mmCIF file of C-alpha atoms in Angstrom:
data_model
loop_
_atom_site.group_PDB
_atom_site.id
_atom_site.type_symbol
_atom_site.label_atom_id
_atom_site.label_comp_id
_atom_site.label_asym_id
_atom_site.label_seq_id
_atom_site.Cartn_x
_atom_site.Cartn_y
_atom_site.Cartn_z
ATOM 1 C CA UNK A 221 0.000 0.000 0.000
ATOM 2 C CA UNK A 222 1.326 3.425 -0.946
ATOM 3 C CA UNK A 223 2.348 5.674 1.936
ATOM 4 C CA UNK A 224 -0.082 8.465 0.915
ATOM 5 C CA UNK A 225 -2.970 6.003 0.700
ATOM 6 C CA UNK A 226 -2.165 4.670 4.166
ATOM 7 C CA UNK A 227 -2.288 8.223 5.525
ATOM 8 C CA UNK A 228 -5.646 8.794 3.815
ATOM 9 C CA UNK A 229 -7.090 5.632 5.344
ATOM 10 C CA UNK A 230 -5.806 6.599 8.795
ATOM 11 C CA UNK A 231 -7.417 10.034 8.407
ATOM 12 C CA UNK A 232 -10.704 8.369 7.443
ATOM 13 C CA UNK A 233 -10.506 6.149 10.532
ATOM 14 C CA UNK A 234 -9.980 9.182 12.742
ATOM 15 C CA UNK A 235 -12.940 11.024 11.205
ATOM 16 C CA UNK A 236 -15.202 7.994 11.576
ATOM 17 C CA UNK A 237 -13.923 7.161 15.041
ATOM 18 C CA UNK A 238 -13.317 3.561 13.969
ATOM 19 C CA UNK A 239 -10.118 1.526 13.778
ATOM 20 C CA UNK A 240 -10.164 -1.112 11.050
ATOM 21 C CA UNK A 241 -8.035 -4.153 11.802
ATOM 22 C CA UNK A 242 -7.409 -5.019 8.141
ATOM 23 C CA UNK A 243 -6.230 -1.913 6.287
ATOM 24 C CA UNK A 244 -5.786 -3.841 3.038
ATOM 25 C CA UNK A 245 -9.423 -4.904 3.113
ATOM 26 C CA UNK A 246 -10.471 -1.300 3.820
ATOM 27 C CA UNK A 247 -8.364 -0.142 0.869
ATOM 28 C CA UNK A 248 -9.972 -2.777 -1.340
ATOM 29 C CA UNK A 249 -13.474 -1.764 -0.208
ATOM 30 C CA UNK A 250 -12.803 1.821 -1.275
ATOM 31 C CA UNK A 251 -11.109 1.087 -4.627
ATOM 32 C CA UNK A 252 -13.201 1.424 -7.787
ATOM 33 C CA UNK A 253 -12.536 -1.055 -10.591
ATOM 34 C CA UNK A 254 -11.594 1.679 -13.098
ATOM 35 C CA UNK A 255 -8.939 2.996 -10.704
ATOM 36 C CA UNK A 256 -7.726 -0.523 -10.169
ATOM 37 C CA UNK A 257 -7.283 -1.068 -13.911
ATOM 38 C CA UNK A 258 -5.587 2.280 -14.526
ATOM 39 C CA UNK A 259 -3.154 1.881 -11.660
ATOM 40 C CA UNK A 260 -2.547 -1.856 -12.033
ATOM 41 C CA UNK A 261 -4.015 -2.628 -8.639
ATOM 42 C CA UNK A 262 -5.397 -6.135 -8.570
ATOM 43 C CA UNK A 263 -7.976 -5.673 -5.819
ATOM 44 C CA UNK A 264 -11.119 -3.551 -5.986
ATOM 45 C CA UNK A 265 -14.488 -3.510 -4.272
ATOM 46 C CA UNK A 266 -16.450 -5.545 -6.840
ATOM 47 C CA UNK A 267 -15.865 -8.861 -5.070
ATOM 48 C CA UNK A 268 -16.970 -7.343 -1.762
ATOM 49 C CA UNK A 269 -19.944 -5.670 -3.464
ATOM 50 C CA UNK A 270 -21.054 -9.035 -4.869
ATOM 51 C CA UNK A 271 -20.842 -10.587 -1.411
ATOM 52 C CA UNK A 272 -22.675 -7.652 0.180
ATOM 53 C CA UNK A 273 -25.474 -7.888 -2.372
ATOM 54 C CA UNK A 274 -25.867 -11.582 -1.587
ATOM 55 C CA UNK A 275 -26.064 -10.887 2.156
ATOM 56 C CA UNK A 276 -28.671 -8.149 1.633
ATOM 57 C CA UNK A 277 -30.741 -10.465 -0.560
ATOM 58 C CA UNK A 278 -30.650 -13.145 2.142
ATOM 59 C CA UNK A 279 -31.665 -10.754 4.932
ATOM 60 C CA UNK A 280 -34.459 -9.108 2.948
ATOM 61 C CA UNK A 281 -35.750 -12.451 1.682
ATOM 62 C CA UNK A 282 -35.899 -13.870 5.192
ATOM 63 C CA UNK A 283 -37.699 -10.772 6.452
ATOM 64 C CA UNK A 284 -40.284 -10.912 3.632
ATOM 65 C CA UNK A 285 -40.738 -14.668 4.067
ATOM 66 C CA UNK A 286 -41.604 -14.252 7.742
ATOM 67 C CA UNK A 287 -43.464 -10.957 7.407
ATOM 68 C CA UNK A 288 -45.797 -12.217 4.661
ATOM 69 C CA UNK A 289 -46.221 -15.972 5.166
ATOM 70 C CA UNK A 290 -49.321 -16.188 2.927
ATOM 71 C CA UNK A 291 -47.701 -14.540 -0.146
ATOM 72 C CA UNK A 292 -46.309 -16.680 -2.947
#
């Protein structure tokens, strides 16, 4: 991770009042795929976004299933 990027992530942590244990994962979560391609970074947030979408679908589906048991 580039020194400037590390400083940016630390500043973000301070502003949010949260300390992330895995800075590389935080960096990945905030990296757009176009930036990743232009700067030859291999990791971007698309994999995490896919996982997050799946988790949201599961949670919402379970809620709807229990909230509306008579709906098909």
